[in-house]
Structures are given as structure tokens and as C-alpha cells.
Coordinates of N, CA and C in Angstrom, one line a residue:
M20 N 226.0 99.0 -82.7 CA 226.1 100.4 -82.1 C 227.1 101.4 -83.2
A21 N 226.7 102.4 -83.2 CA 227.5 103.5 -83.8 C 228.1 104.3 -82.8
P22 N 229.4 104.9 -82.9 CA 230.2 105.7 -82.0 C 229.4 106.9 -81.7
P23 N 229.3 107.1 -80.2 CA 228.6 108.4 -79.7 C 229.2 109.7 -80.4
R24 N 228.5 110.6 -80.7 CA 228.8 111.8 -81.2 C 228.1 113.1 -80.7
P25 N 228.6 114.0 -80.4 CA 227.8 115.3 -79.9 C 226.6 115.7 -80.8
K26 N 225.6 116.0 -80.2 CA 224.2 116.4 -81.0 C 224.3 117.7 -81.2
L27 N 224.1 117.9 -82.5 CA 224.0 119.4 -83.0 C 222.9 120.1 -83.0
L28 N 222.8 121.4 -82.3 CA 221.6 122.1 -82.5 C 221.4 122.8 -84.1
S29 N 222.6 123.0 -84.7 CA 222.6 123.6 -85.9 C 223.9 123.1 -86.8
M30 N 223.4 122.7 -87.8 CA 224.4 122.1 -88.9 C 225.1 123.4 -89.3
E31 N 224.6 124.6 -89.5 CA 225.1 125.7 -90.1 C 226.2 126.1 -89.0
T32 N 225.9 126.3 -87.7 CA 226.8 127.0 -87.0 C 227.8 126.0 -86.2
G33 N 227.3 124.8 -86.3 CA 228.1 123.6 -85.3 C 227.8 123.7 -83.9
E34 N 226.5 124.4 -83.4 CA 226.6 124.6 -82.1 C 225.9 123.2 -81.6
V35 N 226.7 122.8 -80.6 CA 226.2 121.5 -79.9 C 225.5 121.8 -78.9
K36 N 224.3 120.6 -78.6 CA 223.2 120.6 -77.5 C 223.9 120.4 -76.3
Q37 N 223.3 121.1 -75.3 CA 223.8 120.7 -73.8 C 222.6 120.4 -72.8
D38 N 222.6 119.8 -71.8 CA 221.6 119.6 -71.1 C 221.4 120.7 -70.0
K39 N 220.4 120.5 -69.2 CA 220.2 121.7 -68.1 C 221.5 121.9 -67.4
E40 N 222.3 120.7 -67.2 CA 223.4 120.8 -66.2 C 224.6 121.4 -67.0
G41 N 224.4 121.6 -68.3 CA 225.6 121.9 -69.0 C 226.6 120.9 -69.7
N42 N 226.0 119.8 -69.6 CA 226.8 118.6 -70.2 C 226.4 118.5 -71.6
T43 N 227.2 118.1 -72.6 CA 227.0 117.9 -73.9 C 226.4 116.5 -73.9
V44 N 225.2 116.8 -74.9 CA 224.3 115.8 -75.4 C 225.0 115.0 -76.4
F45 N 224.8 113.5 -76.3 CA 225.5 112.7 -77.4 C 224.4 112.1 -78.0
T46 N 224.5 111.7 -79.4 CA 223.6 110.8 -80.0 C 224.4 109.4 -80.3
V47 N 223.7 108.5 -79.8 CA 224.3 107.1 -80.1 C 223.3 106.4 -80.9
G48 N 224.2 105.7 -81.9 CA 223.1 104.9 -83.0 C 223.1 103.4 -82.5
L49 N 221.8 103.1 -82.5 CA 221.8 101.8 -81.9 C 221.0 100.9 -83.1
S50 N 221.2 99.5 -83.3 CA 220.5 98.8 -83.8 C 219.6 97.8 -82.9
V51 N 218.5 97.7 -83.2 CA 217.5 96.9 -82.2 C 216.9 95.9 -83.0
A52 N 216.9 94.6 -82.7 CA 216.6 93.2 -83.5 C 215.3 92.8 -82.6
D53 N 214.5 92.4 -83.3 CA 213.1 91.8 -82.9 C 213.2 90.4 -83.2
N54 N 213.6 89.5 -82.2 CA 213.7 88.2 -82.4 C 212.7 87.4 -83.2
E55 N 211.3 87.7 -82.9 CA 210.2 86.9 -83.3 C 210.2 87.2 -84.8
S56 N 210.3 88.5 -85.1 CA 210.1 88.7 -86.8 C 211.1 88.7 -87.5
G57 N 212.5 89.0 -86.8 CA 213.7 89.1 -87.4 C 214.0 90.6 -87.8
R58 N 213.1 91.4 -87.7 CA 213.3 92.7 -88.1 C 214.4 93.6 -87.4
V59 N 215.2 94.5 -88.0 CA 216.0 95.2 -87.3 C 215.9 96.7 -87.7
E60 N 215.8 97.5 -86.5 CA 215.6 98.9 -86.7 C 216.9 99.6 -86.2
L61 N 217.0 100.7 -87.0 CA 218.2 101.7 -86.2 C 217.6 102.7 -85.8
V62 N 218.1 103.0 -84.5 CA 217.4 104.3 -83.8 C 218.7 105.1 -83.2
N63 N 218.5 106.3 -83.3 CA 219.4 107.4 -82.5 C 218.8 107.5 -81.0
V64 N 219.8 107.4 -80.3 CA 219.4 107.7 -78.7 C 220.2 108.9 -78.2
A65 N 219.7 109.6 -77.6 CA 220.2 110.8 -77.0 C 220.6 110.7 -75.5
V66 N 221.7 111.0 -75.2 CA 222.1 110.8 -73.8 C 223.0 111.8 -73.3
S67 N 223.0 112.3 -72.1 CA 223.7 113.6 -71.5 C 225.4 113.0 -71.2
G68 N 226.2 113.5 -71.7 CA 227.6 112.9 -71.4 C 228.1 111.8 -72.2
D69 N 229.3 111.8 -72.6 CA 229.8 110.7 -73.3 C 229.7 109.5 -72.7
P70 N 229.1 108.5 -73.2 CA 228.9 107.2 -72.7 C 230.2 106.2 -72.6
G71 N 231.1 106.6 -73.4 CA 232.4 105.9 -73.5 C 232.2 104.6 -74.2
L72 N 231.5 104.4 -75.3 CA 231.3 103.1 -75.5 C 231.9 103.1 -77.1
S73 N 232.1 101.8 -77.8 CA 232.7 101.8 -78.8 C 231.8 100.9 -79.9
I74 N 232.2 101.1 -81.1 CA 231.4 100.6 -82.1 C 231.4 99.0 -82.1
G75 N 230.0 98.4 -82.3 CA 229.9 96.9 -82.3 C 229.6 96.5 -80.9
Q76 N 229.7 97.2 -79.8 CA 229.5 96.9 -78.3 C 228.1 96.8 -78.3
I77 N 227.7 95.5 -77.6 CA 226.1 95.4 -77.3 C 225.9 96.2 -75.9
V78 N 224.9 96.9 -75.9 CA 224.5 97.9 -74.8 C 223.1 97.7 -74.4
T79 N 222.8 98.4 -73.0 CA 221.6 98.6 -72.7 C 221.1 99.9 -72.4
P80 N 220.2 100.5 -72.9 CA 219.8 101.9 -72.7 C 219.1 101.7 -71.5
V81 N 219.2 102.7 -70.4 CA 218.8 102.7 -69.0 C 217.7 103.7 -69.0
R82 N 216.5 103.5 -68.6 CA 215.2 104.4 -68.8 C 215.2 105.0 -70.1
L83 N 215.1 104.2 -71.1 CA 214.8 104.7 -72.4 C 213.3 105.1 -72.7
V84 N 213.3 106.4 -73.3 CA 211.9 106.7 -73.6 C 211.7 107.3 -74.8
G85 N 210.6 107.3 -75.4 CA 210.5 107.8 -76.8 C 209.3 108.6 -77.0
F86 N 209.4 109.9 -77.7 CA 208.3 110.9 -77.8 C 208.4 111.3 -79.3
P87 N 207.0 111.4 -79.6 CA 206.7 111.6 -81.0 C 207.0 113.1 -81.3
W88 N 207.5 113.5 -82.6 CA 207.6 115.0 -82.9 C 207.3 115.2 -84.3
E89 N 206.9 116.4 -84.7 CA 206.6 116.6 -86.1 C 206.9 117.9 -86.5
Q90 N 207.4 118.5 -87.5 CA 208.0 119.6 -87.9 C 207.6 120.0 -89.3
H91 N 207.4 121.0 -89.6 CA 207.2 121.5 -91.2 C 208.5 122.2 -91.6
I92 N 209.4 121.5 -92.4 CA 210.6 121.9 -93.1 C 210.4 122.0 -94.6
N93 N 210.4 123.4 -94.9 CA 210.3 123.9 -96.5 C 209.1 123.4 -97.0
G94 N 207.9 123.4 -96.0 CA 206.6 123.1 -96.4 C 206.4 121.8 -96.5
V95 N 207.2 120.8 -96.1 CA 207.0 119.7 -96.0 C 206.7 119.0 -94.4
L96 N 205.9 118.1 -94.0 CA 205.6 117.6 -92.8 C 206.6 116.6 -92.5
K97 N 207.4 116.6 -91.7 CA 208.3 115.6 -91.4 C 207.9 115.2 -89.8
W98 N 208.1 113.9 -89.7 CA 207.8 113.3 -88.4 C 208.6 112.2 -87.9
G99 N 208.6 111.8 -86.7 CA 209.3 110.7 -86.2 C 209.1 110.5 -84.7
I100 N 209.9 109.7 -84.1 CA 210.0 109.3 -82.9 C 211.4 109.7 -82.2
A101 N 211.4 110.5 -81.1 CA 213.0 110.9 -80.7 C 213.2 109.9 -79.5
F102 N 214.2 109.4 -79.4 CA 214.6 108.6 -78.1 C 215.6 109.1 -77.3
K103 N 215.5 109.0 -75.9 CA 216.4 109.4 -75.0 C 216.6 108.5 -73.8
A104 N 218.0 108.4 -73.3 CA 218.0 107.4 -72.2 C 218.7 108.2 -71.2
D105 N 218.7 107.9 -69.9 CA 219.3 108.3 -68.9 C 220.9 108.0 -68.9
R106 N 221.1 106.8 -69.3 CA 222.6 106.2 -69.5 C 222.4 105.2 -70.7
I107 N 223.6 104.7 -71.3 CA 223.6 103.6 -72.1 C 225.0 103.0 -71.7
V108 N 224.8 101.8 -71.2 CA 225.9 100.9 -70.5 C 226.0 99.6 -71.4
P109 N 227.1 99.0 -71.1 CA 227.3 97.8 -71.6 C 226.5 96.8 -71.1
A110 N 226.1 95.8 -72.2 CA 225.2 94.7 -71.7 C 225.8 93.9 -70.6
G111 N 225.0 93.6 -69.6 CA 225.2 92.7 -68.6 C 225.8 93.6 -67.4
A112 N 226.2 95.0 -67.5 CA 226.5 95.6 -66.5 C 225.4 95.8 -65.3
D113 N 225.5 96.2 -64.3 CA 224.8 96.4 -63.2 C 224.0 97.9 -63.4
V114 N 222.7 98.0 -63.9 CA 222.5 99.2 -64.3 C 222.2 100.1 -63.0
Q115 N 222.1 99.6 -61.8 CA 221.8 100.2 -60.5 C 223.2 101.0 -60.3
A116 N 224.2 100.3 -60.5 CA 225.4 101.0 -60.0 C 225.9 101.8 -61.2
A117 N 225.8 101.6 -62.5 CA 226.3 102.2 -63.7 C 225.8 103.6 -63.6

């Protein structure tokens, strides 16, 4: 896991993204391992509010969703999957109580 950092709307202005309630949206970098293939993916997950996690911590994203996106930037089509979770909690935590 990479440390949470505020998600920027604009690199030029430094404007930080906020959710509907005015909370700062954070990006958390997670590594996801597939035990069968041994493949590891690195994904960024957006979450409202600082989840208060530290580097290397094993975590569980709660209500993780992914949605496809595409955008033309300087005439080049870029695409990917954006991930969002309601919360990201330490592994083994009671996700109902967290």
C-alpha cells in the first residue's frame, strides 16, 4: 500500500477533489495479488476522507467498485478503469463497525 494522498483535479492549479459533502477525496495506491497466477497489479483507489493508513499495511477496501473511462488527451485516446471504495480499513477489521 502507498500512503494516502489528496486527489488533484488539476496539476496546474493544485485544486483538490472533494466529494458531495465537502470531504477531501484521497487516492490510495494498492497492490493486488492473484494467488493462482502469481500476478500483481497496482491500482489507485479513491476514498472520501483520509483513511489514516500507513505504507505497507495490509488493507481491505470496503464496497470497492470499478468503472471504465476513456478520454482524448492531445489527440490520443487514453482509457482505463477507475476504482472507488466507501472505506479502506486494516485487514481483519470489522468492516461493519469501521
